[in-house]
PDB file of C-alpha atoms in Angstrom:
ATOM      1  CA  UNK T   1      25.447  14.002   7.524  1.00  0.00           C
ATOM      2  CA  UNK T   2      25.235  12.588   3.848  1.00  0.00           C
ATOM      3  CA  UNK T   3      22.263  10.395   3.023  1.00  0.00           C
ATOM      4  CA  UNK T   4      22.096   8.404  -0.354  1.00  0.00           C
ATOM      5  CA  UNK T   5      19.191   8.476  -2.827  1.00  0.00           C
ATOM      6  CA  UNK T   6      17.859   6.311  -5.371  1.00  0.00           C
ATOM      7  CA  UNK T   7      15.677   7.159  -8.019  1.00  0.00           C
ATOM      8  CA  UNK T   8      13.785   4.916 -10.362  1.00  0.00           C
ATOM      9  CA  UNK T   9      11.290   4.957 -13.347  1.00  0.00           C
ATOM     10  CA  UNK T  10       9.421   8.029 -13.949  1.00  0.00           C
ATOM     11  CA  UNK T  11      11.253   9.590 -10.623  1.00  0.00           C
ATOM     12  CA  UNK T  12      14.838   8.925 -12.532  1.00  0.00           C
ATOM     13  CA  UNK T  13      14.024  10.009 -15.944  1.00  0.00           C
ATOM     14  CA  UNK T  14      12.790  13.256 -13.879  1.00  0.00           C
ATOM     15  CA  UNK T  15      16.068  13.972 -12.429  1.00  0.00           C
ATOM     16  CA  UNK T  16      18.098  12.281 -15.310  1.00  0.00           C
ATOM     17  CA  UNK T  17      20.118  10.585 -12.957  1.00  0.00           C
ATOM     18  CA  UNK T  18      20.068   7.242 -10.476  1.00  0.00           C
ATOM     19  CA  UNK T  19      21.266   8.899  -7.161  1.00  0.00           C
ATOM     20  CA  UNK T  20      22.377  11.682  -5.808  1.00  0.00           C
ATOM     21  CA  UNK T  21      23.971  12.450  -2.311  1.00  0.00           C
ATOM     22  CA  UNK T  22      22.625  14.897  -0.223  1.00  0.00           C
ATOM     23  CA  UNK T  23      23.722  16.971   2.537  1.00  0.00           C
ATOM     24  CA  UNK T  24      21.480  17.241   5.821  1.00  0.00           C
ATOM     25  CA  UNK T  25      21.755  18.632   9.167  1.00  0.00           C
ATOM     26  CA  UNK T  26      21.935  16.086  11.891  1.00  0.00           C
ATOM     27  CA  UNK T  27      18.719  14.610  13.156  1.00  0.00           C
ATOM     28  CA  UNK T  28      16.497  15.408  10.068  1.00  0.00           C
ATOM     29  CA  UNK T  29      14.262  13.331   9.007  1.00  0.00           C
ATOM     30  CA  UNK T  30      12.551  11.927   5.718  1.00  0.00           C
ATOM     31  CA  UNK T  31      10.611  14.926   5.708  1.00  0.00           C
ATOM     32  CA  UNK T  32      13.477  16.841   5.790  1.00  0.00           C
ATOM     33  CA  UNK T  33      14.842  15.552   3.538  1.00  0.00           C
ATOM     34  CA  UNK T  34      11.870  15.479   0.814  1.00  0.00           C
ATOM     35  CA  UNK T  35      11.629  19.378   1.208  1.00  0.00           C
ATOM     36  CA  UNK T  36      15.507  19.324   0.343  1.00  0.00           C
ATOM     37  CA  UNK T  37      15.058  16.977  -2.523  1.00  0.00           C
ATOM     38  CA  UNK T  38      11.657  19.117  -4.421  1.00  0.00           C
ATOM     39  CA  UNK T  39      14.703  22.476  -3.717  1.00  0.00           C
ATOM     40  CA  UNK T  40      17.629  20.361  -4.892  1.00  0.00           C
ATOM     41  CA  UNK T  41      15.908  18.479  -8.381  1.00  0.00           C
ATOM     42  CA  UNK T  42      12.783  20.777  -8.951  1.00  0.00           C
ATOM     43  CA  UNK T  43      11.652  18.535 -11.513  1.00  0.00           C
ATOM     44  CA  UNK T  44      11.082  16.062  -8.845  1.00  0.00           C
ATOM     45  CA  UNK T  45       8.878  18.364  -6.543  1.00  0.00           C
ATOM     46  CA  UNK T  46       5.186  16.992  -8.072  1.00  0.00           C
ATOM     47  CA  UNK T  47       6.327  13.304  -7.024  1.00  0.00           C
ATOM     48  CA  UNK T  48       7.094  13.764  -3.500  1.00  0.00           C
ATOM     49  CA  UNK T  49       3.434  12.690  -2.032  1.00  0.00           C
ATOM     50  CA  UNK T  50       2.710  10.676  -4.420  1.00  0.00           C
ATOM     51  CA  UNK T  51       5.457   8.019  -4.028  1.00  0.00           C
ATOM     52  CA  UNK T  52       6.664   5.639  -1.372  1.00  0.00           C
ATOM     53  CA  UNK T  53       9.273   6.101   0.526  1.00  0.00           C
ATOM     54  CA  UNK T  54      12.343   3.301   1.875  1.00  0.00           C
ATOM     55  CA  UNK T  55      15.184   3.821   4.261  1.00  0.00           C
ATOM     56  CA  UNK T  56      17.601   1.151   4.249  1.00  0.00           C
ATOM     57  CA  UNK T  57      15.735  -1.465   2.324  1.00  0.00           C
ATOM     58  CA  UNK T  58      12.547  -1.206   4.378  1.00  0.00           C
ATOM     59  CA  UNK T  59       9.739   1.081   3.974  1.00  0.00           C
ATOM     60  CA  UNK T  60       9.355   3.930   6.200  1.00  0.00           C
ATOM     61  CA  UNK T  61       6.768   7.370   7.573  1.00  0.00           C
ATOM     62  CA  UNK T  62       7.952  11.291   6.691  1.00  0.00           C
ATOM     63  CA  UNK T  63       9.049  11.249  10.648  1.00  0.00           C
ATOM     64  CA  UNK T  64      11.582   8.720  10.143  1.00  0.00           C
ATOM     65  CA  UNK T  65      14.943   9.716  11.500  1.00  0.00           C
ATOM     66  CA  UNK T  66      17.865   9.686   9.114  1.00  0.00           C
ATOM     67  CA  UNK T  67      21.489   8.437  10.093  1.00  0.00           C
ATOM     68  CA  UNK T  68      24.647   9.189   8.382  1.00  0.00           C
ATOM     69  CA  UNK T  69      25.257   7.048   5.491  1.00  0.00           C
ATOM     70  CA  UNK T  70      21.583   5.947   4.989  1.00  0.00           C
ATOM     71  CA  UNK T  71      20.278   4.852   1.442  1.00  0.00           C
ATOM     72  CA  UNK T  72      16.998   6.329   0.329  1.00  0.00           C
ATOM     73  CA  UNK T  73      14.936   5.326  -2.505  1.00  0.00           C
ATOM     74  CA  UNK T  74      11.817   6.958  -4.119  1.00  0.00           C
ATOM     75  CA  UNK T  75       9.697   3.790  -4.952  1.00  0.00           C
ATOM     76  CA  UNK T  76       6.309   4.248  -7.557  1.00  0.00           C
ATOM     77  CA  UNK T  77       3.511   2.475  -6.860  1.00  0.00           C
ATOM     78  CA  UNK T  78       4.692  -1.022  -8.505  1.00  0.00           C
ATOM     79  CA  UNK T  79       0.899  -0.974  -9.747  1.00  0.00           C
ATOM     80  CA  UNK T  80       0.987   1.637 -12.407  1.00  0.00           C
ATOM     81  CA  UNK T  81      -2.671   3.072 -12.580  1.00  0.00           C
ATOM     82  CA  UNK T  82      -2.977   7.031 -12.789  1.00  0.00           C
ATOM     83  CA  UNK T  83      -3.281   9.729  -9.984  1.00  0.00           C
ATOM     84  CA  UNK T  84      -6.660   8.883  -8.591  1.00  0.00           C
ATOM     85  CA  UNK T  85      -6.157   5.319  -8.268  1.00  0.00           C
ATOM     86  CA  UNK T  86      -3.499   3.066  -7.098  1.00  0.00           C
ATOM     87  CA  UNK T  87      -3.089  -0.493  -6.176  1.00  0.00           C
ATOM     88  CA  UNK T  88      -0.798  -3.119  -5.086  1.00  0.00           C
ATOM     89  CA  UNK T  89       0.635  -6.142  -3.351  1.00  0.00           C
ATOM     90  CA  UNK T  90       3.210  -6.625  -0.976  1.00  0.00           C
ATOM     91  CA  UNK T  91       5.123  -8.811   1.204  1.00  0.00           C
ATOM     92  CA  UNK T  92       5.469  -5.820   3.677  1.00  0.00           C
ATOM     93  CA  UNK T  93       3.575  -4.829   6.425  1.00  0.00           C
ATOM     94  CA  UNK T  94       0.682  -2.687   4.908  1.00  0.00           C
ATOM     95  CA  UNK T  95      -0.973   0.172   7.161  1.00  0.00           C
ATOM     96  CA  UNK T  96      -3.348   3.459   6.815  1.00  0.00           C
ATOM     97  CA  UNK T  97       0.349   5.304   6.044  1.00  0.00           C
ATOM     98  CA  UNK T  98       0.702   3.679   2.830  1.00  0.00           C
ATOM     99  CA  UNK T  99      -2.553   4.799   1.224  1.00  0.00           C
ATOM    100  CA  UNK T 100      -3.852   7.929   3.329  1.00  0.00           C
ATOM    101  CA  UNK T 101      -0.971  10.531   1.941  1.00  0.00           C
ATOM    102  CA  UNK T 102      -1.907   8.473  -1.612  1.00  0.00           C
ATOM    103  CA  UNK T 103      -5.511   9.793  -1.289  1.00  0.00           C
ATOM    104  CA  UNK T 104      -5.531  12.973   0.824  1.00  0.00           C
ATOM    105  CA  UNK T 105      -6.074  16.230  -1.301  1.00  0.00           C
ATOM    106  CA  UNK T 106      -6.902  19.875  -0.748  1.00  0.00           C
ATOM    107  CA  UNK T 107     -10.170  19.144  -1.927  1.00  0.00           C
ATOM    108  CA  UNK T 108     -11.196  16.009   0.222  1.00  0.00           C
ATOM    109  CA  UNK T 109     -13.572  16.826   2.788  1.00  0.00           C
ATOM    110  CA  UNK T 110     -13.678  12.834   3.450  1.00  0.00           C
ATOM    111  CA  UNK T 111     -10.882  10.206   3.710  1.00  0.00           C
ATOM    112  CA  UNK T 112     -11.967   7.269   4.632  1.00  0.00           C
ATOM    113  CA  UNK T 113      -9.182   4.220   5.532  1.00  0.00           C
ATOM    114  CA  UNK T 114     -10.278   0.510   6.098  1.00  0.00           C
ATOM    115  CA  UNK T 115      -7.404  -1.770   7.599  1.00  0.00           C
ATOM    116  CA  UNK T 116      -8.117  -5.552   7.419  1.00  0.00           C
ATOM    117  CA  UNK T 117      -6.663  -7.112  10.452  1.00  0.00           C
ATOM    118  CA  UNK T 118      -5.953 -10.701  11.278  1.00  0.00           C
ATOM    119  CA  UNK T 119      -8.435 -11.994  13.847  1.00  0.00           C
ATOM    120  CA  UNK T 120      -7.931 -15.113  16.103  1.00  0.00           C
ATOM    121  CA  UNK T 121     -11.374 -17.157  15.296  1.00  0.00           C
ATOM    122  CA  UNK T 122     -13.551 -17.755  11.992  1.00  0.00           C
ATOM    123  CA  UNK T 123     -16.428 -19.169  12.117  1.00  0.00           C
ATOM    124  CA  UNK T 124     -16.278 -20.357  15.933  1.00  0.00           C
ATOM    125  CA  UNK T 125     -12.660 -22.031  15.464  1.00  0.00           C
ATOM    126  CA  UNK T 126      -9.677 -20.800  17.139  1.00  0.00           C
ATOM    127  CA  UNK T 127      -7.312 -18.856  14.296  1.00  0.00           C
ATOM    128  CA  UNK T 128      -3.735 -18.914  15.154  1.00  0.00           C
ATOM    129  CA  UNK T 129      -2.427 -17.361  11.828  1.00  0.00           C
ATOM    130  CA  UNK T 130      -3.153 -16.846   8.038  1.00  0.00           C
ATOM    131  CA  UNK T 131      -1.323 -17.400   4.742  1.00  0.00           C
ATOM    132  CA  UNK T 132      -2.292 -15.168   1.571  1.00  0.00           C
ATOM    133  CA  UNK T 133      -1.348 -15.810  -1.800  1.00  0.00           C
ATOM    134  CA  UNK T 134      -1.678 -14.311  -4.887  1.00  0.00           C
ATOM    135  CA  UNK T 135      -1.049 -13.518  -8.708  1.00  0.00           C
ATOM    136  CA  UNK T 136      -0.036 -10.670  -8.272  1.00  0.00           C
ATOM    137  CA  UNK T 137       0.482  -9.000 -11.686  1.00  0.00           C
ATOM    138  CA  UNK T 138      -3.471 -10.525 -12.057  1.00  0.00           C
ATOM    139  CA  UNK T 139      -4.502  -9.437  -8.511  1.00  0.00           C
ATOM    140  CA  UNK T 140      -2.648  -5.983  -9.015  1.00  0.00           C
ATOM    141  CA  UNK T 141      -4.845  -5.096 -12.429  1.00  0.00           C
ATOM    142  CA  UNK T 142      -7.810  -6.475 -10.907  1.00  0.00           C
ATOM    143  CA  UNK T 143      -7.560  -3.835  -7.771  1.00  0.00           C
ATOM    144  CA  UNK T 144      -7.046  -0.959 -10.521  1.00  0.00           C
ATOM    145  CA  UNK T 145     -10.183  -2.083 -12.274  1.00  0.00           C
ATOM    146  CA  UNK T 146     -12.552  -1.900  -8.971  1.00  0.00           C
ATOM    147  CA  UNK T 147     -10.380   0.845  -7.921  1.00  0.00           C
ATOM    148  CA  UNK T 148     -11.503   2.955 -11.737  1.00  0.00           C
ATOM    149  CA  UNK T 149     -15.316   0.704 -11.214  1.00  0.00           C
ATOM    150  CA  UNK T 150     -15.836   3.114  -7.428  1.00  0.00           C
ATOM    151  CA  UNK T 151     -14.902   5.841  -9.061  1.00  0.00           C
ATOM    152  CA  UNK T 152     -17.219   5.546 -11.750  1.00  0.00           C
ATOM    153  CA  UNK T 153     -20.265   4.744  -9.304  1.00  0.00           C
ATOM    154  CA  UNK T 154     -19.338   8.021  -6.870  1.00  0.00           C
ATOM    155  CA  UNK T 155     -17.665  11.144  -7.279  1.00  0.00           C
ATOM    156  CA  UNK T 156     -13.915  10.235  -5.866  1.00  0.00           C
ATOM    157  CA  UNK T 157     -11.330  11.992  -5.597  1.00  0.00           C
ATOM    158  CA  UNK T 158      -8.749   9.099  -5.070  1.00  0.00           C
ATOM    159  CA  UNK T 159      -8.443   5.567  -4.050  1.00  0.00           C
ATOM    160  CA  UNK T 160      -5.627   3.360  -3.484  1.00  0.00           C
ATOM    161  CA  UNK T 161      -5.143  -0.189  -1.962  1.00  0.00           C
ATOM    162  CA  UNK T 162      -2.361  -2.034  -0.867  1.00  0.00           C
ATOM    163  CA  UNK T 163      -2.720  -6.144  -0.021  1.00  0.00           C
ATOM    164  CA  UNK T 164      -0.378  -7.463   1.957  1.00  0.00           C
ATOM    165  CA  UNK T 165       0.695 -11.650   1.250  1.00  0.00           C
ATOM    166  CA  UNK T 166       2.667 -14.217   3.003  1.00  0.00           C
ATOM    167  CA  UNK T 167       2.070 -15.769   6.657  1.00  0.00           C
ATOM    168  CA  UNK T 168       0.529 -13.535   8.781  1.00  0.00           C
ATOM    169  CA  UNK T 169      -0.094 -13.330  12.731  1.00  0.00           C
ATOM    170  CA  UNK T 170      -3.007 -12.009  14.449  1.00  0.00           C
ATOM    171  CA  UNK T 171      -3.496  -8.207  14.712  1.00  0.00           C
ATOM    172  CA  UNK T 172      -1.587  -7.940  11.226  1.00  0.00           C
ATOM    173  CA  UNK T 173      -3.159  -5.932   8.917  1.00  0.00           C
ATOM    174  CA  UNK T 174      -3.704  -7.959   5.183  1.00  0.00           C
ATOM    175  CA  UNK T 175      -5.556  -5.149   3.702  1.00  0.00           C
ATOM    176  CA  UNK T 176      -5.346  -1.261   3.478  1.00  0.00           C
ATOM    177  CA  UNK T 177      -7.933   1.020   1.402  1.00  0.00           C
ATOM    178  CA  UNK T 178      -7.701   4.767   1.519  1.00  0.00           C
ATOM    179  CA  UNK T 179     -10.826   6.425  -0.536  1.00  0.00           C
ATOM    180  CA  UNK T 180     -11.054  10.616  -0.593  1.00  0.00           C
ATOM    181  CA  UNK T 181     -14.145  12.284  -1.806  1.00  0.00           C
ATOM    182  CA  UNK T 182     -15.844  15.829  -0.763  1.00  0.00           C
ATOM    183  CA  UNK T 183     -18.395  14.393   0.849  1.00  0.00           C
ATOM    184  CA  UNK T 184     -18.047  11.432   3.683  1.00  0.00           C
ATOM    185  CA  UNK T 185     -21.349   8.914   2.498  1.00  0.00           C
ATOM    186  CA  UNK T 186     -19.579   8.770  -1.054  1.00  0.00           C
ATOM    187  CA  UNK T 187     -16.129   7.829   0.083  1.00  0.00           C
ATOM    188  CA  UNK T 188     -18.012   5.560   2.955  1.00  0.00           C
ATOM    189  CA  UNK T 189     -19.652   3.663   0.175  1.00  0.00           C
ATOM    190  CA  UNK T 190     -17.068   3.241  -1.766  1.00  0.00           C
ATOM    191  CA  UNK T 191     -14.559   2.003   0.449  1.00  0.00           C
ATOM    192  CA  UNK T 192     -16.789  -0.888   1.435  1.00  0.00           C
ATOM    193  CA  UNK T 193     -17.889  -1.384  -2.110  1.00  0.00           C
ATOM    194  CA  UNK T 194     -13.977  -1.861  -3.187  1.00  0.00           C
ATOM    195  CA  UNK T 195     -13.190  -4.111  -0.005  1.00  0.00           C
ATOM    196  CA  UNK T 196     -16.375  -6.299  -1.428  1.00  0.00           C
ATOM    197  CA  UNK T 197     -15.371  -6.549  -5.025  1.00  0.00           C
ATOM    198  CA  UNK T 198     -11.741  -7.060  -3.894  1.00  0.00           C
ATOM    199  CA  UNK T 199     -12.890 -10.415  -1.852  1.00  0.00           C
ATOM    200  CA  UNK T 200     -14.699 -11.632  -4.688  1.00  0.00           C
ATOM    201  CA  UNK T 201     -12.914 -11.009  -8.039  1.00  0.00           C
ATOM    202  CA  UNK T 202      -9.162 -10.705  -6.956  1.00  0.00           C
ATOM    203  CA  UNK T 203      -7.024 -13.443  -7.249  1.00  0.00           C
ATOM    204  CA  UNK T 204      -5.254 -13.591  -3.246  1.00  0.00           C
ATOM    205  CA  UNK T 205      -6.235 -16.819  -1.614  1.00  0.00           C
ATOM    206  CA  UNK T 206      -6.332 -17.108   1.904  1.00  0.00           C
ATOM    207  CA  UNK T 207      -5.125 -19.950   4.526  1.00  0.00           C
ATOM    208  CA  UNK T 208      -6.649 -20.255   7.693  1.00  0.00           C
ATOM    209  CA  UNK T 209      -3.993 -21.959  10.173  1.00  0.00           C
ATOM    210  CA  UNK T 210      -6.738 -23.345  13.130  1.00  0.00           C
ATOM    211  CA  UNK T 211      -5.044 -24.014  16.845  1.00  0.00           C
ATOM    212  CA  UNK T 212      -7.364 -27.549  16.551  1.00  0.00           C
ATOM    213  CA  UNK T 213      -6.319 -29.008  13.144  1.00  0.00           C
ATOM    214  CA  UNK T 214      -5.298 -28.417   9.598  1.00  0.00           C
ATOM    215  CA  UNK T 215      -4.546 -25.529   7.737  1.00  0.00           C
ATOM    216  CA  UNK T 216      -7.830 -24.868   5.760  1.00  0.00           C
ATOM    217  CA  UNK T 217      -7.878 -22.535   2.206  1.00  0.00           C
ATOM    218  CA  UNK T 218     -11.116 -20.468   2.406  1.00  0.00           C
ATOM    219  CA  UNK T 219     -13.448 -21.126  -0.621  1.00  0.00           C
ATOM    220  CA  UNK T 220     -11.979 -24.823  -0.782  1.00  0.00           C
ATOM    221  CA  UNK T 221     -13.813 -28.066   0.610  1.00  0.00           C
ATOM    222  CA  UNK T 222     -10.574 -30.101   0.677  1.00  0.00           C
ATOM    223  CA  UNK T 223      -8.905 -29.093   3.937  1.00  0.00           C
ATOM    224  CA  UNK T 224      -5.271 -28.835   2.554  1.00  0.00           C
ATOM    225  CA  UNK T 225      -2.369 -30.726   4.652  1.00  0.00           C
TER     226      UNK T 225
END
């Protein structure tokens, strides 16, 4: 089968080129085909973990299956920021696969991952849903800087954070953190240190949509309509 792939910012200039078609055995998988791209485009080899992955428009794991015809794109963090730290928001679902390949290293004898997940009650109220907004090229810089502030408090080896905005149910996950270190209290510190800083200085706003009245924005006295 022939699979499509896309190539963008540092990933293009790499390659010199916007796509390529490949050639992979039936049933492989984005795996697969990552080992075929680092022996295809050498040049490309040092950003295989380090980037995202999407399969036909939506983001996807290394044991996705590929189909015939399927487009492929290597997607940078949209944050910038340097190898050890990484940040940014989203409108797609965000989980521990985003940041845990983002953060794991050789070295890392600790990788800690923190998913925020949508419950169904604050403070004794019945939640049916949230709502989280954001500025994000604001929030985005902001995560970078508390992202660079743990790693100046504890020895890190990488941290990286994806927030998640939009209307979400309950059991969705609005927040993933992924923190590596060689030693388990410093990454365990940190992670809760950068979830703290995140939910005061970052500019995301959150709705609370009760089952027994208005929608509510946390932080504001004026219930909103």
């Amino acid at each position: 089968m022939e699979v499509t792939v896309r190539f963008f910012a540092g990933c293009r200039e790499a390659v010199k080129r916007d796509e390529a078609t490949l050639s992979l055995p039936d049933g492989a998988t984005l795996a697969d085909l990552q080992v075929a791209l680092a022996e295809e485009y050498p040049a490309i080899a040092h950003y295989a973990q380090r980037v995202r992955y999407s399969v036909n428009w939506e983001y996807a794991a290394a044991d996705a299956k590929l189909d015939d015809g399927d487009e492929v794109a290597m997607i940078p963090p949209v944050a910038g920021g340097s190898d050890r730290s990484r940040a940014w928001v989203t409108e797609d679902v965000v989980s521990e696969d985003d940041v845990r390949p983002l953060v794991e290293t050789s070295a890392s004898g600790a990788v800690v991952i923190f998913l925020g997940v949508v419950r169904n009650h604050a403070e004794g109220r019945a939640v049916e849903a949230l709502t989280y907004e954001a500025y994000p090229p604001m929030a985005e810089k902001t995560m970078l800087e508390v992202a660079e502030e743990a790693h100046g408090r504890w020895p890190l080896h990488r941290v990286a954070v994806a927030h998640r905005i939009g209307h979400l149910r309950i059991g969705d996950a609005s927040i993933a953190i992924g923190v590596s270190s060689s030693h388990r209290k410093e990454a365990f510190a940190a992670c809760e240190f950068v979830m703290d800083r995140i939910k005061e200085d970052v500019p995301i706003w959150k709705k609370e949509h009760w089952a027994d009245g208005p929608a509510h924005w946390v932080g504001d006295d004026a219930e909103a309509e």
